[in-house]
PDB file of C-alpha atoms in Angstrom:
ATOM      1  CA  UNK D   1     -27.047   2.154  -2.162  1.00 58.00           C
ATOM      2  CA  UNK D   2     -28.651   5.330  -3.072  1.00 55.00           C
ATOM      3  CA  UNK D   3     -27.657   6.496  -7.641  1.00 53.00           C
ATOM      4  CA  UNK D   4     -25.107   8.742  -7.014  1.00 51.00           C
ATOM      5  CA  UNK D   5     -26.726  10.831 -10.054  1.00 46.00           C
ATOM      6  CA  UNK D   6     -29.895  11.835  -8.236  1.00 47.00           C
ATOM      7  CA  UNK D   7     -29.039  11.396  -4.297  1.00 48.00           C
ATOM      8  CA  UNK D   8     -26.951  14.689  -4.069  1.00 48.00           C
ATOM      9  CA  UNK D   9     -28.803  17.180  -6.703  1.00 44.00           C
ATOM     10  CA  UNK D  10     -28.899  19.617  -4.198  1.00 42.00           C
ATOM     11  CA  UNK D  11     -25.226  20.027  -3.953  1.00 43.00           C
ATOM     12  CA  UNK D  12     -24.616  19.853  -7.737  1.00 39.00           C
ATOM     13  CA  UNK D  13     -23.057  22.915  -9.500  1.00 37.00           C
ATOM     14  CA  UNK D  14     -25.008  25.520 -11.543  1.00 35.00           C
ATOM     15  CA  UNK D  15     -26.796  23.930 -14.588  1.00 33.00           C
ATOM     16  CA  UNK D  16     -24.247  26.406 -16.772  1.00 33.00           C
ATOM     17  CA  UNK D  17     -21.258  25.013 -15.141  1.00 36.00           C
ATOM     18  CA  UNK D  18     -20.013  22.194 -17.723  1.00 36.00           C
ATOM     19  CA  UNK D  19     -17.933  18.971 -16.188  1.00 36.00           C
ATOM     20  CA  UNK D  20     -14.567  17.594 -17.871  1.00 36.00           C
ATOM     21  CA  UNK D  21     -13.824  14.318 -18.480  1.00 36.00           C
ATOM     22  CA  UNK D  22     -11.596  14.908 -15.644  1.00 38.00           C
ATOM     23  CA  UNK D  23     -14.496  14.967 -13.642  1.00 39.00           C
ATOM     24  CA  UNK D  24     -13.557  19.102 -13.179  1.00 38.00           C
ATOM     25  CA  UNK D  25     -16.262  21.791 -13.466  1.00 39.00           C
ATOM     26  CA  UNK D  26     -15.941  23.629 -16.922  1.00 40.00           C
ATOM     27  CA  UNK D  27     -16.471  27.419 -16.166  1.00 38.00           C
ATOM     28  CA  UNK D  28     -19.218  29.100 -18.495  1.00 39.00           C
ATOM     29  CA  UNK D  29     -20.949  31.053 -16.161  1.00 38.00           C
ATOM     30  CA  UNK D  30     -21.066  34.728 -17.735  1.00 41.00           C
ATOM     31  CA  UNK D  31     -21.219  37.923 -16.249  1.00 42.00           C
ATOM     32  CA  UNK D  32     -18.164  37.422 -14.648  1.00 42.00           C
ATOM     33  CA  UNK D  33     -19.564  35.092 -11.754  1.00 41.00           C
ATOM     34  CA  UNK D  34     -17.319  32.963  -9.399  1.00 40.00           C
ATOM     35  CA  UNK D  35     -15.473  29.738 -11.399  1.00 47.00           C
ATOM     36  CA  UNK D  36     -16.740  27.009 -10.229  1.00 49.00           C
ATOM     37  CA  UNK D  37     -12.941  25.473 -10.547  1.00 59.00           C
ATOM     38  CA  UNK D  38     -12.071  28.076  -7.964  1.00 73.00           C
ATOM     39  CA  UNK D  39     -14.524  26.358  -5.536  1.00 92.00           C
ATOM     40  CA  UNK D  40     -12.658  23.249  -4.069  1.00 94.00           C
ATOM     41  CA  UNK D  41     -16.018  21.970  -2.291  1.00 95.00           C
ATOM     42  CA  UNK D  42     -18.130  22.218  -5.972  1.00 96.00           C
ATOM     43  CA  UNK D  43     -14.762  20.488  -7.567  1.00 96.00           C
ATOM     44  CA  UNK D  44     -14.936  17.802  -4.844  1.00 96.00           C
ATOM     45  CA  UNK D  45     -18.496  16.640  -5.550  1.00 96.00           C
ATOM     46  CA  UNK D  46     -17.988  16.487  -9.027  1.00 96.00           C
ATOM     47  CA  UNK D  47     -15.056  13.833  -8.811  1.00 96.00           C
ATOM     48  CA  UNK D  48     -16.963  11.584  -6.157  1.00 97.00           C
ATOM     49  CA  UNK D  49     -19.882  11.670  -7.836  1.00 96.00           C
ATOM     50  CA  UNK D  50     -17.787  11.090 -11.473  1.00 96.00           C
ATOM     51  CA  UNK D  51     -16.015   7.880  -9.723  1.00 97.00           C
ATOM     52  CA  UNK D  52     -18.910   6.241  -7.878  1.00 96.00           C
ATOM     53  CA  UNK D  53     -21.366   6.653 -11.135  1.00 95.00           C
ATOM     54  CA  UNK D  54     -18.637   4.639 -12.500  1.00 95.00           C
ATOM     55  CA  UNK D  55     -18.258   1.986  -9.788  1.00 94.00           C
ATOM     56  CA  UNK D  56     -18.801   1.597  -6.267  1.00 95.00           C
ATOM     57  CA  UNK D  57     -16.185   3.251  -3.930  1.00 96.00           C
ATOM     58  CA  UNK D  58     -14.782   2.955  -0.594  1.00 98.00           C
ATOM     59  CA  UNK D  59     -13.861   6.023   1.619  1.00 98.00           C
ATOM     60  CA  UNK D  60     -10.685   6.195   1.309  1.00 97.00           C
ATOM     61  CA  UNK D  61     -10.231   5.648  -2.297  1.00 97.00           C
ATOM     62  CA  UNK D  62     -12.443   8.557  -2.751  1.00 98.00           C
ATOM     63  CA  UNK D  63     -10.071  10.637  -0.208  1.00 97.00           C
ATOM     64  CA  UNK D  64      -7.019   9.235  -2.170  1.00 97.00           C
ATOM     65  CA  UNK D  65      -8.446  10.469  -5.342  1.00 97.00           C
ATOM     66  CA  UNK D  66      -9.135  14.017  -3.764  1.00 97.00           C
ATOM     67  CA  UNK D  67      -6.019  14.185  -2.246  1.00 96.00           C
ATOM     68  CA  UNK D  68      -4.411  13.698  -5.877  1.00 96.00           C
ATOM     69  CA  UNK D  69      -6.442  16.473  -7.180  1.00 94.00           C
ATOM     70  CA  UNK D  70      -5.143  18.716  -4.529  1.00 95.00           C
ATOM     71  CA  UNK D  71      -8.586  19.112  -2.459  1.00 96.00           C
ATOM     72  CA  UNK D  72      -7.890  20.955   1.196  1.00 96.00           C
ATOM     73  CA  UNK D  73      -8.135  18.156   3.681  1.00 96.00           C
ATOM     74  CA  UNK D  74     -10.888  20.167   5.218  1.00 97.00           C
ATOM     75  CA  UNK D  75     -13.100  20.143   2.693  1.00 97.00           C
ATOM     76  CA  UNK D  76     -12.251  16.574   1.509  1.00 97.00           C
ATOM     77  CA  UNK D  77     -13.928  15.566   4.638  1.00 97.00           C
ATOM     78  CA  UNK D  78     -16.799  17.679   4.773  1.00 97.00           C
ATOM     79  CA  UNK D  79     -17.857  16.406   1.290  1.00 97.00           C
ATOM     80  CA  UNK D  80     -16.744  13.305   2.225  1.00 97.00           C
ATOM     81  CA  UNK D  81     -19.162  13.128   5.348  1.00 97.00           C
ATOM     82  CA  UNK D  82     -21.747  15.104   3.104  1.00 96.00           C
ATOM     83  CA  UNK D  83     -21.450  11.457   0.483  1.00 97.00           C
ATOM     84  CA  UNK D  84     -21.613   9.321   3.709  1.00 96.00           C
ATOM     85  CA  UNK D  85     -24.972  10.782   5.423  1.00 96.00           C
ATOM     86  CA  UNK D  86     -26.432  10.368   2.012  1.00 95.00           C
ATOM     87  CA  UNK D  87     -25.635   7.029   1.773  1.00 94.00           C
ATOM     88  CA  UNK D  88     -23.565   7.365  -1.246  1.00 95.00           C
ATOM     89  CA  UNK D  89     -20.492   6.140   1.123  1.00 97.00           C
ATOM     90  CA  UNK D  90     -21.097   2.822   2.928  1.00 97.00           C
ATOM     91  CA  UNK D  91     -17.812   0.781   3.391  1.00 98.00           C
ATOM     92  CA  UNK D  92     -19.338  -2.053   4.712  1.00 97.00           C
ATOM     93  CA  UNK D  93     -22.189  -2.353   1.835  1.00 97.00           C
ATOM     94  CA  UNK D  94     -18.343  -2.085  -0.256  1.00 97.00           C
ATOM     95  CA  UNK D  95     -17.304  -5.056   1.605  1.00 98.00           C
ATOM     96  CA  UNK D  96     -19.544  -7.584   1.592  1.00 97.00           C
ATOM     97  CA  UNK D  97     -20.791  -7.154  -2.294  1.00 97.00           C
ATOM     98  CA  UNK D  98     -17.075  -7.263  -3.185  1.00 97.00           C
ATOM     99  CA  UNK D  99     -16.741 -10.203  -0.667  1.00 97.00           C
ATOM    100  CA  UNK D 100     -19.617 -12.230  -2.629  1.00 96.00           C
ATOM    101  CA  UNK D 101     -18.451 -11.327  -5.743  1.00 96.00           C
ATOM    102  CA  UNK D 102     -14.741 -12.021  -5.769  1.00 97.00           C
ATOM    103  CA  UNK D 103     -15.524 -15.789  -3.716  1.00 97.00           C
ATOM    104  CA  UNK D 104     -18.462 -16.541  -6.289  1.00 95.00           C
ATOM    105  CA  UNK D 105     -17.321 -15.402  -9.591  1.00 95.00           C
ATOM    106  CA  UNK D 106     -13.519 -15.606  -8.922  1.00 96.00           C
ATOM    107  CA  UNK D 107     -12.843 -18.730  -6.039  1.00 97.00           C
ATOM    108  CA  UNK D 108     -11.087 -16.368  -3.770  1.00 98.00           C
ATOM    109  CA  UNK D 109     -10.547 -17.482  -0.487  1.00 97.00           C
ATOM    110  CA  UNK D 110     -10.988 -15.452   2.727  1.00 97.00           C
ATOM    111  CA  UNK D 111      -7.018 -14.452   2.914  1.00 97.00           C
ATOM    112  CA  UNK D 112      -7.030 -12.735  -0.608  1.00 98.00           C
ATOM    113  CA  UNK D 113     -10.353 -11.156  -0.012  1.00 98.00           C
ATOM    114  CA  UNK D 114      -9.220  -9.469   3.146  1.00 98.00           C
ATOM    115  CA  UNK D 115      -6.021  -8.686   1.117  1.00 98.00           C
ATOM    116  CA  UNK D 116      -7.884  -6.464  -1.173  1.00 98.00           C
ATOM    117  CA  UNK D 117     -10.345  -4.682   0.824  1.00 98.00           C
ATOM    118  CA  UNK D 118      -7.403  -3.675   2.761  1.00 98.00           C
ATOM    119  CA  UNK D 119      -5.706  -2.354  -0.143  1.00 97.00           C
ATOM    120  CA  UNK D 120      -8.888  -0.521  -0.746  1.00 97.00           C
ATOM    121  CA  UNK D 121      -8.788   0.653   2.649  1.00 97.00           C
ATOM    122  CA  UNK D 122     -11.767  -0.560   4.284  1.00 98.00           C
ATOM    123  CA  UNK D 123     -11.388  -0.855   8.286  1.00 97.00           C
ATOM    124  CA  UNK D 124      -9.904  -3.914   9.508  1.00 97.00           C
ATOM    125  CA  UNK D 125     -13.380  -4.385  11.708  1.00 98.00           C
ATOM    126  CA  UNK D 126     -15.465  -4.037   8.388  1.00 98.00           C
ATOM    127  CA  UNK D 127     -13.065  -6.842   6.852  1.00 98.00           C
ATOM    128  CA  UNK D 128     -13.790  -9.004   9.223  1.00 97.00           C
ATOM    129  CA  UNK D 129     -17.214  -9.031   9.793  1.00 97.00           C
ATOM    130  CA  UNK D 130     -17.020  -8.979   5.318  1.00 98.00           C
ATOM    131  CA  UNK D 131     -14.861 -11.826   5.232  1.00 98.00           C
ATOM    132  CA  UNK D 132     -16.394 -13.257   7.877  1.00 96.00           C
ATOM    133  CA  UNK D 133     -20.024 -14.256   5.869  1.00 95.00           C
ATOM    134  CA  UNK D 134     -18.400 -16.695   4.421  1.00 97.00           C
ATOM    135  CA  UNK D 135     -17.964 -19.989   6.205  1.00 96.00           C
ATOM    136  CA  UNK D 136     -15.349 -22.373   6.730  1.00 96.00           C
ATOM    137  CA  UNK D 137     -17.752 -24.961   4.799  1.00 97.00           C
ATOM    138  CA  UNK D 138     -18.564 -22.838   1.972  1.00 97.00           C
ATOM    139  CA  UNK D 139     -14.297 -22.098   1.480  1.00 97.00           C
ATOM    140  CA  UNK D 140     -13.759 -25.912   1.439  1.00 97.00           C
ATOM    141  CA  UNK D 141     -16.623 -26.161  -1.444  1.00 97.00           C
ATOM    142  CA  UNK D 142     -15.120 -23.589  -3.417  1.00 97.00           C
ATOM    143  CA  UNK D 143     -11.882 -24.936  -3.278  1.00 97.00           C
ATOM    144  CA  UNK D 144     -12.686 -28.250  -3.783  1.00 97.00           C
ATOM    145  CA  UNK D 145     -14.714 -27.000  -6.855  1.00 97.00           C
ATOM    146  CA  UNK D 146     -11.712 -24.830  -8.085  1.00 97.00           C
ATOM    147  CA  UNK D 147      -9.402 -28.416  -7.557  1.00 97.00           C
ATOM    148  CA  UNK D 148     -11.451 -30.693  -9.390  1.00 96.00           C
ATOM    149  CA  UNK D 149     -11.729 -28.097 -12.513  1.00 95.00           C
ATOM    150  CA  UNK D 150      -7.916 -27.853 -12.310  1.00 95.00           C
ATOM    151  CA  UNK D 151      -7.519 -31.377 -11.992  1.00 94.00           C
ATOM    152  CA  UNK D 152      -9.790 -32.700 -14.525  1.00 93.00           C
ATOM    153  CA  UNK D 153      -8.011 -30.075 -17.031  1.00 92.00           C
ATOM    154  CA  UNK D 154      -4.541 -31.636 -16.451  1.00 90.00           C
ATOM    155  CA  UNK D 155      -5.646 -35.379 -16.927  1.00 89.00           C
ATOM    156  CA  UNK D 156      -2.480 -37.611 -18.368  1.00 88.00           C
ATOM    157  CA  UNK D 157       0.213 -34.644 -17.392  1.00 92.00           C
ATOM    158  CA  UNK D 158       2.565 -36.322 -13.967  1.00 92.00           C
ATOM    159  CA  UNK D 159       1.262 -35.758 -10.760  1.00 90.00           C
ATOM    160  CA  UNK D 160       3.622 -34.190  -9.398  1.00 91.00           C
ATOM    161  CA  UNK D 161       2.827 -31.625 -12.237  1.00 93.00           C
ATOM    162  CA  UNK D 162      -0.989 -31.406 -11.497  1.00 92.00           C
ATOM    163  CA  UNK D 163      -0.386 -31.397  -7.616  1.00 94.00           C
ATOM    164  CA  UNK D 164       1.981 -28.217  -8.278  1.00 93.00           C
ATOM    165  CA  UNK D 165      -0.169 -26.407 -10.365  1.00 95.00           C
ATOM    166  CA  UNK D 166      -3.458 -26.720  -8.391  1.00 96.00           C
ATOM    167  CA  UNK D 167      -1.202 -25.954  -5.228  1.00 95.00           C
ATOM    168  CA  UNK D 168       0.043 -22.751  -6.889  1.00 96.00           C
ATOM    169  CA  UNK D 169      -3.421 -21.888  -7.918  1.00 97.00           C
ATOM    170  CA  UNK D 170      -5.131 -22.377  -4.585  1.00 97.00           C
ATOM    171  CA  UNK D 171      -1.946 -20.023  -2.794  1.00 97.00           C
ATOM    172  CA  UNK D 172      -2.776 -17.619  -5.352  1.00 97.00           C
ATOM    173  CA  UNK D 173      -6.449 -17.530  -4.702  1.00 97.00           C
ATOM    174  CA  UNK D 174      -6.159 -16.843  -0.939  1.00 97.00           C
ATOM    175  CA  UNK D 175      -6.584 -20.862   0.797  1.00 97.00           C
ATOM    176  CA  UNK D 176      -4.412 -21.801   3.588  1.00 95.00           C
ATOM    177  CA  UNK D 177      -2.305 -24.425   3.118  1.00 93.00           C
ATOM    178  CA  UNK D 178      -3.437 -26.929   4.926  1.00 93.00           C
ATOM    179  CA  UNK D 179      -6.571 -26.364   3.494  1.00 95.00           C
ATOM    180  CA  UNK D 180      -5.501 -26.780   0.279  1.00 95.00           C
ATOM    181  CA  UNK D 181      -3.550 -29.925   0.789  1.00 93.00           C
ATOM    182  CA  UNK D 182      -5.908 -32.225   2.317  1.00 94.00           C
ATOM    183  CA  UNK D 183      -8.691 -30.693  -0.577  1.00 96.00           C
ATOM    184  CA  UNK D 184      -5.703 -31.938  -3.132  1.00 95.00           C
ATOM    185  CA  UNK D 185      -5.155 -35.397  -1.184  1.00 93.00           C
ATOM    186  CA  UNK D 186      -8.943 -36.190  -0.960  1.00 94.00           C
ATOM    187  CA  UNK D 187      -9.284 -35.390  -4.797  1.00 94.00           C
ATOM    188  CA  UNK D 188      -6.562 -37.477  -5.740  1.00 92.00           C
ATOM    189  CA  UNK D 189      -7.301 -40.209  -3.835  1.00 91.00           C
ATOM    190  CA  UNK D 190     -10.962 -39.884  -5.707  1.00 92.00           C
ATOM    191  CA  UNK D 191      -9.193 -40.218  -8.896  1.00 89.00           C
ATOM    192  CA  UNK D 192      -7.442 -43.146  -7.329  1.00 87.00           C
ATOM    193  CA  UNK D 193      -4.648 -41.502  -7.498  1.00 83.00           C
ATOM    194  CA  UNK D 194      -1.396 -42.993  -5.362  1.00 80.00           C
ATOM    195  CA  UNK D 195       0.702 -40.062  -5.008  1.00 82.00           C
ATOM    196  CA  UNK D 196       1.887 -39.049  -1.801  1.00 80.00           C
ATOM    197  CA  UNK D 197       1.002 -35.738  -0.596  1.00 78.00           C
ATOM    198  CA  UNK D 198       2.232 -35.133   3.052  1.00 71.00           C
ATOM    199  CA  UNK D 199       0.677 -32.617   4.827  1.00 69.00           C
ATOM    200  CA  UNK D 200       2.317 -29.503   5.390  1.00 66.00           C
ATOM    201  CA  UNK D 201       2.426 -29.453   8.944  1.00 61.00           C
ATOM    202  CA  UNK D 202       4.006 -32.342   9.730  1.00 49.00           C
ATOM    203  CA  UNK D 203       7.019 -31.039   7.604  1.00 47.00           C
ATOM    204  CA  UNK D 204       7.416 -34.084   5.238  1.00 40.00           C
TER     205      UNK D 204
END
């Protein structure tokens, strides 16, 4: 993805015209020239550029923000579309770096990361195909990586204790249940453990 400092110099403000912290053109153009504040396009540039040189952003939280700071819907989206041509907008680049870095670094399983590019707004098409790179095999690794950490951490605590907290943590983390219960089962059984997990769907 394209710096978001250098890809749209064209469309920056005036050298002379200063930018808050608020990510708001200061006005110090003399001679009584136009305020930049009074130009909602110049205004609207400034705060995308501001929030994506700070981290990557999709779409909509971009048109969230500019909503917020009162931008015309109009011009929202021509600025918007403006970012997107340049490259500076790509919802599905959003997606699938999010997607590998949530899984890898955090354990989260394909449920939670479509939960929160959702909440980010990304289309339910671009979740998919996202959520979709990773595969049923590589969820069942990650759990069963995330179990045996959790697991080995609880050694000499009751099992029904261990089995609830490494079920809580894998329903946290996004894994379906059934999933997570026969990852559990197998891992105990490992251990030679002979507690009785039932699975889930036969309801006992």
């Amino acid at each position: 993805m394209p710096d978001p400092r250098t890809a749209m110099d064209e469309d920056l403000p005036h050298p002379a015209a200063g930018v808050t912290e608020e990510g708001t053109e200061r006005a110090t153009v003399p001679g009584g020239a136009a305020r930049p504040d009074d130009d909602p396009e110049a205004t609207a540039r400034c705060i995308c550029l501001r929030l994506l040189t700070a981290a990557p952003r999709t779409r909509a939280q971009l048109e969230q923000a500019l909503r917020k700071r009162g931008i015309p819907e109009e011009v929202s989206a021509h600025v918007l579309g403006r970012f997107s041509e340049a490259g500076l907008i790509d919802d599905a680049a959003f997606a699938g770096a999010w997607v590998d870095s949530r899984h890898t670094g955090r354990g989260l399983g394909r449920r939670a990361l479509a939960a929160e590019l959702r909440r980010r707004g990304v289309a339910e098409e671009t979740v998919h195909d996202a959520v979709g790179d990773i595969s049923a095999e590589q969820e069942e690794a990650t759990a069963r990586r995330l179990v045996r950490r959790k697991l080995d951490a609880s050694r000499g605590a009751p099992d029904t204790t261990r089995v609830r907290r490494v079920m809580g943590m894998l329903a946290r983390k996004g894994y379906a249940a059934g999933l997570a219960y026969r990852v559990v089962r197998e891992e105990l059984e490992a251990e030679g453990s002979e507690f009785d997990l039932p699975d889930p769907d036969l309801g006992t």
